[in-house]
Short mmCIF file of C-alpha atoms in Angstrom, two decimals:
data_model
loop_
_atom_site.label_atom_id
_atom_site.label_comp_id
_atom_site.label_asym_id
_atom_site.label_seq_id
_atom_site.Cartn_x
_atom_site.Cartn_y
_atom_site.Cartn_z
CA UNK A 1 0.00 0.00 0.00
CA UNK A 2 1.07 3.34 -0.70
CA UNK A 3 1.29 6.89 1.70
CA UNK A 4 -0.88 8.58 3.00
CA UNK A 5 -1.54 10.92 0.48
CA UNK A 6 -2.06 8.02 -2.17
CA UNK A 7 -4.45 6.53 0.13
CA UNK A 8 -6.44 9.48 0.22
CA UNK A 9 -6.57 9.75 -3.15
CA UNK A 10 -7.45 6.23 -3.97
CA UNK A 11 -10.58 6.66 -1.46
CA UNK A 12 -11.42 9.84 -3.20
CA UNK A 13 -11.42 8.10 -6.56
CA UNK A 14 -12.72 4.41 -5.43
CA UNK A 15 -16.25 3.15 -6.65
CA UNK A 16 -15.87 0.76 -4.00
CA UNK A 17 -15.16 3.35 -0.70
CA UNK A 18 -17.58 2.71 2.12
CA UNK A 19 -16.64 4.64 5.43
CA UNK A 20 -15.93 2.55 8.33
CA UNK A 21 -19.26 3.02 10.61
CA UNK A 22 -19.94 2.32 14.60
CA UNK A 23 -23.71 2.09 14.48
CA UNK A 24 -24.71 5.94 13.67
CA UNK A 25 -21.22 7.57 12.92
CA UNK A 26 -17.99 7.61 11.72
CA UNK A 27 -14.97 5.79 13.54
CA UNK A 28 -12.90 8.66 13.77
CA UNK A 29 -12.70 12.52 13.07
CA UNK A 30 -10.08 11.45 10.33
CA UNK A 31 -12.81 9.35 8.54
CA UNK A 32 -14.48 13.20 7.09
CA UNK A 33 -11.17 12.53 4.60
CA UNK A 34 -12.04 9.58 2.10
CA UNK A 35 -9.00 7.37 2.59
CA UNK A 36 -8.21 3.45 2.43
CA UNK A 37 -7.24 3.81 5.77
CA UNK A 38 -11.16 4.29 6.99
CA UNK A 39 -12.43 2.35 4.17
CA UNK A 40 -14.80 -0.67 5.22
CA UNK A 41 -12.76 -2.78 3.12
CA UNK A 42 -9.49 -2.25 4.17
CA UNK A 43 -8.52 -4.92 6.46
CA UNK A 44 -4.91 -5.59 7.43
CA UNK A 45 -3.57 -3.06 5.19
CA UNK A 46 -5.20 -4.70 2.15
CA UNK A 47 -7.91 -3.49 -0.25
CA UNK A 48 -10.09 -7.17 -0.01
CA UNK A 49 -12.29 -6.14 -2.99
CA UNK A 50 -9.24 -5.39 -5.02
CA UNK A 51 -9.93 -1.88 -6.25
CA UNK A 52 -6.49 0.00 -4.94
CA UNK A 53 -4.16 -0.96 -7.55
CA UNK A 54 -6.82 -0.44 -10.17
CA UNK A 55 -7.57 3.05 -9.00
CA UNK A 56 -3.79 3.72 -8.31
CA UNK A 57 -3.26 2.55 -11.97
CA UNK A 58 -6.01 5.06 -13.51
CA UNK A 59 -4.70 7.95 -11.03
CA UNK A 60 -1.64 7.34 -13.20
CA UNK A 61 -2.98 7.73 -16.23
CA UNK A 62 -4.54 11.20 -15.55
#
């Protein structure tokens, strides 16, 4: 996975982002910043519905 920054703007670009939710809200204050890092399917530092190097790859291409 990349930085920071490239995390945020995978999340920003992802068809697939879903913020991380605890019943009513967000997880964190940080989660008001689409990122992998507070996406609902990043788990263990992996995207598990394999969008991140797709999106990386079209961020690329821009």
């Amino acid at each position: 996975m990349g930085n920071a920054f490239e995390m945020i703007a995978v999340g920003n670009n992802c068809p697939g982002y879903t913020p991380m939710y605890d019943g009513f809200q967000a997880i964190s204050a940080e989660s008001e910043t689409k990122s992998c890092r507070n996406c609902s399917h990043f788990e263990k530092g992996i995207c598990n519905i394999d969008y991140y190097d797709k999106v990386v790859s079209s961020l690329d291409q821009a």
